[in-house]
Short mmCIF file of C-alpha atoms in Angstrom, two decimals:
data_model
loop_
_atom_site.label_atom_id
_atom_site.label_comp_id
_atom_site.label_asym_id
_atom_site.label_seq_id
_atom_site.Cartn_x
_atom_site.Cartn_y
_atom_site.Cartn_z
CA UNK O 1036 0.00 0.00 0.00
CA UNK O 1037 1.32 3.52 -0.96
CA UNK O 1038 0.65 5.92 1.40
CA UNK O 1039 2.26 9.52 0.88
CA UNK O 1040 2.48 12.20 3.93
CA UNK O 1041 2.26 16.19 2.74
CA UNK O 1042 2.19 19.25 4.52
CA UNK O 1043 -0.26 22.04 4.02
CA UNK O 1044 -1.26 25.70 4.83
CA UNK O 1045 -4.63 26.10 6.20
CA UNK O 1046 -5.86 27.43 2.50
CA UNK O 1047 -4.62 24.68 0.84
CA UNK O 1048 -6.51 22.26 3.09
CA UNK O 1049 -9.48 20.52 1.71
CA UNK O 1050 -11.65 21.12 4.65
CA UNK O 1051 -14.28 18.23 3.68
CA UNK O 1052 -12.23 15.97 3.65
CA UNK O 1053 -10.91 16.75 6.68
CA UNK O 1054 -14.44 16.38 8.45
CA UNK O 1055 -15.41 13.18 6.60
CA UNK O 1056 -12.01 11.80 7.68
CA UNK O 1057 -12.27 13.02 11.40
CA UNK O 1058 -16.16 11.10 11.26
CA UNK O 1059 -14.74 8.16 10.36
CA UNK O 1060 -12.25 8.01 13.19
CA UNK O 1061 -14.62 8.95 15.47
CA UNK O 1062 -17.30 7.30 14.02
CA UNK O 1063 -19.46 10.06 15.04
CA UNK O 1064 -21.55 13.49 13.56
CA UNK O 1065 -22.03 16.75 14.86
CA UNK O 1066 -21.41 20.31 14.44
CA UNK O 1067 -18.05 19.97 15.92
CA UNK O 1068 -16.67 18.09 12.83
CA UNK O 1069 -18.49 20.08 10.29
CA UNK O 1070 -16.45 21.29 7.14
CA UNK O 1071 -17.21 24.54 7.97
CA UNK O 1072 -15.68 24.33 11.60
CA UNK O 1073 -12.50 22.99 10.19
CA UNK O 1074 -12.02 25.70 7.40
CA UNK O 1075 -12.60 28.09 10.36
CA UNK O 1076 -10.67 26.86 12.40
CA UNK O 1077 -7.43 26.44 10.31
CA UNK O 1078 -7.95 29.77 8.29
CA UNK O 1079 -9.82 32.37 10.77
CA UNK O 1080 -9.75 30.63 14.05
CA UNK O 1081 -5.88 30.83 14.72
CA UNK O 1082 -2.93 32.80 13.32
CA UNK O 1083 -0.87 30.23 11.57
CA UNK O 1084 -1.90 26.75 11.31
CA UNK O 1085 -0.23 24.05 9.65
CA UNK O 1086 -1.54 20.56 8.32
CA UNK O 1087 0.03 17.37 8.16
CA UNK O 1088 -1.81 14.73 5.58
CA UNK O 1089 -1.56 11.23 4.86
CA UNK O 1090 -2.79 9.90 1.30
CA UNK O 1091 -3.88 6.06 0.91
CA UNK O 1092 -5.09 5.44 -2.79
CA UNK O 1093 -6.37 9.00 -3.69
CA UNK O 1094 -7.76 8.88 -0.42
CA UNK O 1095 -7.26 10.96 2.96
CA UNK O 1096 -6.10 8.09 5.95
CA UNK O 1097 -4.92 10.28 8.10
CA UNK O 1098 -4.36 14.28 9.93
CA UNK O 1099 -2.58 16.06 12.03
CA UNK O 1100 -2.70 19.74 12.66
CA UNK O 1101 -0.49 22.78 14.59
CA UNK O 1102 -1.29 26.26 15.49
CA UNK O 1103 1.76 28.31 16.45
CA UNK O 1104 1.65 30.98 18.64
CA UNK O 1105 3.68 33.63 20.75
CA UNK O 1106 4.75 32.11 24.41
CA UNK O 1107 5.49 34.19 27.08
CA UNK O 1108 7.73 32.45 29.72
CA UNK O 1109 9.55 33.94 32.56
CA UNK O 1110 9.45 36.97 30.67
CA UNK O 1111 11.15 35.61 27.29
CA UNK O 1112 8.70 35.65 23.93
CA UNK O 1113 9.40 31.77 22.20
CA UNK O 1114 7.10 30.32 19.59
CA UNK O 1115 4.31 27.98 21.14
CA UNK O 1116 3.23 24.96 18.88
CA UNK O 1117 0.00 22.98 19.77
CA UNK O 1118 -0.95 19.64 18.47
CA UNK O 1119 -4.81 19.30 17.18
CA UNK O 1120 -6.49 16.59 15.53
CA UNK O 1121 -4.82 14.25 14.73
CA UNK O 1122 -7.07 11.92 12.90
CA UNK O 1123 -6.53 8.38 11.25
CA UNK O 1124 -9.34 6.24 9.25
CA UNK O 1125 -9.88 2.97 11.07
CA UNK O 1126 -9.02 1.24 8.12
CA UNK O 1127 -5.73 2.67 8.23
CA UNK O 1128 -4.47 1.98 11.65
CA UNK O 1129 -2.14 -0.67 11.26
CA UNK O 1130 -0.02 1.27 8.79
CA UNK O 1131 1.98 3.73 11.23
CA UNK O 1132 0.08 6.50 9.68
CA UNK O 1133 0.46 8.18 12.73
CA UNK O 1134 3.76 8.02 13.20
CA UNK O 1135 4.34 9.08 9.33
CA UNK O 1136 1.97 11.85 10.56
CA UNK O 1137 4.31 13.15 13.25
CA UNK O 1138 7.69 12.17 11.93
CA UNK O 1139 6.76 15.27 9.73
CA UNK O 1140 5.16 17.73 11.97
CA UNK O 1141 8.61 17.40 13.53
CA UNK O 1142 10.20 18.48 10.24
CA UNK O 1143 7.82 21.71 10.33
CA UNK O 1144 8.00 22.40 14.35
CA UNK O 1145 11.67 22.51 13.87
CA UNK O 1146 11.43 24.80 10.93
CA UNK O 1147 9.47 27.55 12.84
CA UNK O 1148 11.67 27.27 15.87
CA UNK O 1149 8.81 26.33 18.41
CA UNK O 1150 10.69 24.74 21.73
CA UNK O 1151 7.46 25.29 23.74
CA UNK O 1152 5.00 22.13 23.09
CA UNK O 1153 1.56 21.42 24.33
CA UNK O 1154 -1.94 19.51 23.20
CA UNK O 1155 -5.33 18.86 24.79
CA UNK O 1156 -4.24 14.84 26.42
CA UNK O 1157 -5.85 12.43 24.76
CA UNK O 1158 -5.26 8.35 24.97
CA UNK O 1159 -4.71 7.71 21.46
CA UNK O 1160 -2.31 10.43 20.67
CA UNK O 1161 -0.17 11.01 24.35
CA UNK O 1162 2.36 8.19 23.55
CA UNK O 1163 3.15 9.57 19.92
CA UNK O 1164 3.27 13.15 21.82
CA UNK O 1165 5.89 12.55 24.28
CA UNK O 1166 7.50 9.92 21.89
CA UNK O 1167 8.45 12.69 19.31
CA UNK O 1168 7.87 15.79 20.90
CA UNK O 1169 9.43 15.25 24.73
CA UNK O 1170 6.02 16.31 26.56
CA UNK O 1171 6.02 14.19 29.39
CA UNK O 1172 4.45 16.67 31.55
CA UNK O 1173 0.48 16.07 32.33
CA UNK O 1174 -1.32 18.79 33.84
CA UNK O 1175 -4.77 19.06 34.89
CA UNK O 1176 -6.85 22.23 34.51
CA UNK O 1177 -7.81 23.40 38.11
CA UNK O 1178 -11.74 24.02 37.84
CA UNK O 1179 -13.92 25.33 39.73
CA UNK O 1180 -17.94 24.97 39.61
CA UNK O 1181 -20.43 27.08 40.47
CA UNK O 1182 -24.01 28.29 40.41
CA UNK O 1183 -25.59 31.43 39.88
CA UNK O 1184 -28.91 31.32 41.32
CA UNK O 1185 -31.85 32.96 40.03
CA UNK O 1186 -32.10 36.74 41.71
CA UNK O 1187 -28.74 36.87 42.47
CA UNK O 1188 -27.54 40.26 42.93
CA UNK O 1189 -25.69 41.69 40.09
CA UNK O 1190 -24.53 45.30 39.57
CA UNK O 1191 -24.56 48.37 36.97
CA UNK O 1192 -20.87 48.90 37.25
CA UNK O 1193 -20.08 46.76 34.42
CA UNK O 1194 -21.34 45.88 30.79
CA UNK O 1195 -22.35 42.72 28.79
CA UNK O 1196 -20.75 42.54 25.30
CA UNK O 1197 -22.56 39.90 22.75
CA UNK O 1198 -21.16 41.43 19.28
CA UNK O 1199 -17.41 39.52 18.59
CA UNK O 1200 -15.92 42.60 17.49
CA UNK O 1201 -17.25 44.63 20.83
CA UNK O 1202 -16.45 41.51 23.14
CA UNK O 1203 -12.46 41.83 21.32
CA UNK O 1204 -12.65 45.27 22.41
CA UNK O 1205 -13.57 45.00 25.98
CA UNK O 1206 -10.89 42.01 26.67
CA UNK O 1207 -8.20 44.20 24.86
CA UNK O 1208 -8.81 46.88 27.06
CA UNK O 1209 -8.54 44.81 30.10
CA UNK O 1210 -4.95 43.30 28.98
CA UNK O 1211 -2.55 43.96 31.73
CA UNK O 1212 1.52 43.84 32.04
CA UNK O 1213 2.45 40.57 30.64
CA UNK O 1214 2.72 37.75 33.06
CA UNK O 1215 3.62 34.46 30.95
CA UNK O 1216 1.68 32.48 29.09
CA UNK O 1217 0.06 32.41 25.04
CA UNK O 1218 0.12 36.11 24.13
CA UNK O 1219 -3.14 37.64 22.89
CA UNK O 1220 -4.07 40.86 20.51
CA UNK O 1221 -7.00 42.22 20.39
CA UNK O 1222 -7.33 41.00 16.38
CA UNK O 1223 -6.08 36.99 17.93
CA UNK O 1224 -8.78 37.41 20.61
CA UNK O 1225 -11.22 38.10 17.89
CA UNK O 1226 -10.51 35.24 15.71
CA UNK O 1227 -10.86 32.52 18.26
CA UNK O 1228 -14.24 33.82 19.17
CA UNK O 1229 -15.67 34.39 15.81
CA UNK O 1230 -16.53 30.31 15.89
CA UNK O 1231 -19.08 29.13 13.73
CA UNK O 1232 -20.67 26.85 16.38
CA UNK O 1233 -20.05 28.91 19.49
CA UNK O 1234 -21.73 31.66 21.13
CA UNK O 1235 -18.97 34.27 23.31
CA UNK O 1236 -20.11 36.88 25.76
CA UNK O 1237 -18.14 39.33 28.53
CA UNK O 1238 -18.67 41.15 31.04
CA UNK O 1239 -16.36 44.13 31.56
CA UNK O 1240 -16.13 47.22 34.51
CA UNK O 1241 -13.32 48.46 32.09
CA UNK O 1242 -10.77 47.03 34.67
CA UNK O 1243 -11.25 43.46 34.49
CA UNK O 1244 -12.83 41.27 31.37
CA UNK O 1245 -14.50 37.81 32.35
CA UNK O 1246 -15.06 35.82 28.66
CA UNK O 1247 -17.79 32.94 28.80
CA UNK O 1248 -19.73 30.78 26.24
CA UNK O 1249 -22.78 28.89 26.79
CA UNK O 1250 -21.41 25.35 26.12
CA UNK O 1251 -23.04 21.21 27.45
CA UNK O 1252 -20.72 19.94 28.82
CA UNK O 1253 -21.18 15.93 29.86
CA UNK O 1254 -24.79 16.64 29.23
CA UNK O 1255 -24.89 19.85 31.76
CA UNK O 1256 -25.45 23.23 30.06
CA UNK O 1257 -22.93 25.06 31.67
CA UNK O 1258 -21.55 28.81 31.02
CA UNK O 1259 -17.73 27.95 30.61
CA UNK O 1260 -15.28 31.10 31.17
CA UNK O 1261 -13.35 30.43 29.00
CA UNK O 1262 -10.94 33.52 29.70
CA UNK O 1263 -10.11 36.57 32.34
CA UNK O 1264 -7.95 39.64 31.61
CA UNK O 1265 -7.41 42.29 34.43
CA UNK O 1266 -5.04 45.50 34.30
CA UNK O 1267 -5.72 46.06 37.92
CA UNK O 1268 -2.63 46.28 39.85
CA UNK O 1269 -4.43 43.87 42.19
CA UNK O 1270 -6.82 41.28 42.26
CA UNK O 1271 -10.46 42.17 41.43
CA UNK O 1272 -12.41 41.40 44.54
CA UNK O 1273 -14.23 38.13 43.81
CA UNK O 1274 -17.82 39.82 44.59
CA UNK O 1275 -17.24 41.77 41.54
CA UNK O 1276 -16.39 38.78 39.29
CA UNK O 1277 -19.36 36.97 40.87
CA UNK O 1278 -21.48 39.98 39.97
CA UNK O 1279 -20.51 39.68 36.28
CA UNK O 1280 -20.85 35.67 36.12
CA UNK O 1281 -24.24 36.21 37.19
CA UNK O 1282 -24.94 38.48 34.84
CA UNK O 1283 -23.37 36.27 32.38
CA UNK O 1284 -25.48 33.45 33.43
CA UNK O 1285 -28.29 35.17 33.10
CA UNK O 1286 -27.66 36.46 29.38
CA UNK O 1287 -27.07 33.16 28.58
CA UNK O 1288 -29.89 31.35 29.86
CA UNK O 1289 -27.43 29.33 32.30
CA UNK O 1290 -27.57 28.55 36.15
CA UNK O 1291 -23.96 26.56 36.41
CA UNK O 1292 -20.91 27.68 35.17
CA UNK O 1293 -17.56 26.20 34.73
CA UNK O 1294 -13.86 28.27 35.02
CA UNK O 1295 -10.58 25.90 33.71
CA UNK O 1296 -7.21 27.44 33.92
CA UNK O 1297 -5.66 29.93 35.76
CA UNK O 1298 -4.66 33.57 35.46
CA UNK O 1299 -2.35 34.94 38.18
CA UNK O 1300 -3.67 38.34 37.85
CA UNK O 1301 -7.46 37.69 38.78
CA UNK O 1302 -6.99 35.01 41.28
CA UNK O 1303 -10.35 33.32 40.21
CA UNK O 1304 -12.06 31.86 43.42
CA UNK O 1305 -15.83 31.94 42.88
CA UNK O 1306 -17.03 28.56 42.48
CA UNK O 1307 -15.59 25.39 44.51
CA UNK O 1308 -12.62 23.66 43.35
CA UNK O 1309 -12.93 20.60 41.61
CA UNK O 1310 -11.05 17.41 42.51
CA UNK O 1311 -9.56 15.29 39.68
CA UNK O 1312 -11.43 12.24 40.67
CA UNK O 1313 -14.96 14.03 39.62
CA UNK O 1314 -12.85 14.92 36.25
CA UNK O 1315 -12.28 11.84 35.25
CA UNK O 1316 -9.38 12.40 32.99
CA UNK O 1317 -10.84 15.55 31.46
CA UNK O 1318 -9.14 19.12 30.90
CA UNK O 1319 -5.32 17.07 31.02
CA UNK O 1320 -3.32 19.00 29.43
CA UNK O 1321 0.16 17.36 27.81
CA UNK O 1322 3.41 19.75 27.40
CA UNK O 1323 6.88 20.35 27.95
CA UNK O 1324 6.87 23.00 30.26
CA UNK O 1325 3.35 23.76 32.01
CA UNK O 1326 4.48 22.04 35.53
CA UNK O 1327 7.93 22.79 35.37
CA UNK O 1328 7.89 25.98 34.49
CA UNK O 1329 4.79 27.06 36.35
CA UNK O 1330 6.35 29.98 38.20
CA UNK O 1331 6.90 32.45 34.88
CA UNK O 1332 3.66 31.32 33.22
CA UNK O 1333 0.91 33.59 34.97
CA UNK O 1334 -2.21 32.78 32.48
CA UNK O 1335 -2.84 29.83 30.81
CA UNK O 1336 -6.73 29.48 30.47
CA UNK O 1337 -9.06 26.88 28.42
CA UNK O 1338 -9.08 29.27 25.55
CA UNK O 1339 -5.76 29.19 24.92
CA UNK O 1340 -6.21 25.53 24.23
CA UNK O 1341 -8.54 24.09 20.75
CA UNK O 1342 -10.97 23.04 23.20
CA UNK O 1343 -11.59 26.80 24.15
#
C-alpha cells in the first residue's frame, strides 16, 4: 500500500475531507466536525496553522494539525506549537500513519523554531506526543464549579458585550503587564471567538474582562469562562467577578458555570474547586513545560487551548 504524507497551509486544506475523515475516526456526527468548523478553524480561528496529511489510494487516511503561537515564559517571547487533531481512518491503523503523521510535523516544528509544546491529552495520541515531541508533563486544569442562582444580585458597574468585534474590544482593554503564558491581541482574541458553532459573551467594569460561552458539557449546560484579563494592579475582589458571572449566566440562559485554567492576575475563586477524581481524565493537558515551568507562566486558560 502507498501511502504519501504532505504538509499544508490552512488554505490549501481541503476542509471536507478533513471532516469526513475526522467522522470516520470517530465514528461520530455533529457540528463539531463540520467542514465549515475545520475551514474556520485552520484559516480564521488561529494565526498560523499548519496541516500534516496522509494519502492512501487517492484517499485521505490520516491528519494532524499545529497552530503556532507567541509564548510568554519567565518573561522571554518563544514560539508555542500545539498539536490538534490528529485523525486516522480505522481502516488505516495498522499502517503507522500516525507516526508518518508526526515524523513530519517534527520536520515543520523545527522549521518555525517552536521549543514550547503542548496539546489537549488524549489516549490515542499522548504516547506519539511525548515519543516525538518530549512532553512528558500532564497537567490538569484546576476548575472550579459554580451556580448562579436565580435573583442573584448583580450590579450596573459593568457591561455585557454579545457582538465579537465589541467583546475583542472589551478584553483588549482589560490586557494587563504581561505575566507568561500564550500572548493575545485584540485582532487573535477576535478570531478565536468568531466560531461558527459557538456563542462568546463578557462582562467588563473596564478594569477586568471575564469571557464565557454557553457550552453542554457531559450533558450539563454550563456557562464555561473560558478567559479573564485584568489590568488592575491587584486582584479584582471576587464579589465583583461573581457579579458579572451572574450576569453572564443570566444572558445566557445558564444557572452553572464552569472556570478551567488559571490567570495569576485575577486570582479566580468563585465557584468550589474541583477534585480530579470528579474529572475523570478531562481538561489534562500534555506539554513540555506547564508544571515545570509554572512559576513564569501567569495565564494559561481553556481558551488558549482548541478546546476553548
Amino acid at each position: 500500500m502507498n501511502i504519501t504524507v504532505r504538509t499544508e497551509t490552512a488554505d490549501e486544506l481541503n476542509a471536507s475531507l478533513t471532516s469526513s475523515l475526522a467522522r470516520r475516526a470517530f465514528l461520530k456526527d455533529g457540528p463539531e466536525l463540520s467542514g465549515e468548523r475545520f475551514a474556520w478553524t485552520y484559516r480564521q480561528g488561529y494565526e498560523r496553522a499548519t496541516i500534516v496529511s496522509a494519502f492512501a489510494d487517492g484517499s485521505k487516511a490520516g491528519q494532524l494539525a499545529c497552530f503556532f503561537k507567541t509564548f510568554i515564559a519567565h518573561g522571554q517571547r518563544r514560539t508555542a506549537a500545539e498539536l490538534v487533531d490528529l485523525f486516522v481512518s480505522p481502516e488505516y491503523r495498522g499502517f503507522k500513519v500516525a507516526s508518518s503523521l508526526y515524523k513530519e510535523m517534527q520536520k515543520v516544528v523545527a522549521s518555525e523554531g517552536a521549543d514550547i509544546m503542548y496539546a489537549y491529552a488524549n489516549e490515542g495520541a499522548s504516547v506519539l506526543n511525548k515519543r516525538f515531541f518530549g512532553m512528558e508533563e500532564v497537567t490538569q486544569l484546576p476548575a472550579r464549579l459554580g451556580f448562579a442562582l436565580p435573583g442573584a444580585r448583580t450590579s450596573d458597574n459593568f457591561t455585557i458585550f454579545e457582538r465579537t468585534d465589541e467583546i475583542a474590544s472589551a478584553c483588549a482593554s482589560c490586557f494587563g503587564s504581561d505575566k507568561g503564558g500564550v500572548e493575545m491581541t485584540r485582532e487573535e482574541v477576535r478570531k478565536r471567538i468568531s466560531s461558527p458553532i459557538h456563542r462568546y459573551f463578557c462582562a467588563s467594569d473596564g478594569d477586568t474582562a471575564i469571557l464565557a460561552s454557553p457550552r453542554v458539557i457531559r450533558s450539563l449546560p454550563v456557562l464555561l469562562v473560558c478567559a479573564t484579563f485584568s489590568k488592575r494592579t491587584d486582584k479584582p475582589q471576587a464579589a465583583a467577578t461573581r457579579a458579572m458571572i451572574a450576569s453572564l449566566c443570566r444572558t445566557t440562559g445558564r444557572t452553572a458555570y464552569l472556570y478551567l485554567g488559571w490567570n495569576d492576575s485575577v486570582g479566580f475563586s468563585n465557584g468550589f474547586g474541583l477534585p480530579e477524581r470528579l474529572l475523570k481524565g478531562k481538561f489534562l493537558i500534555q506539554s513540555n513545560c506547564l508544571n515545570s515551568q509554572r512559576a513564569g507562566i501567569g495565564r494559561f486558560e481553556i481558551l488558549d487551548v482548541d478546546y476553548g
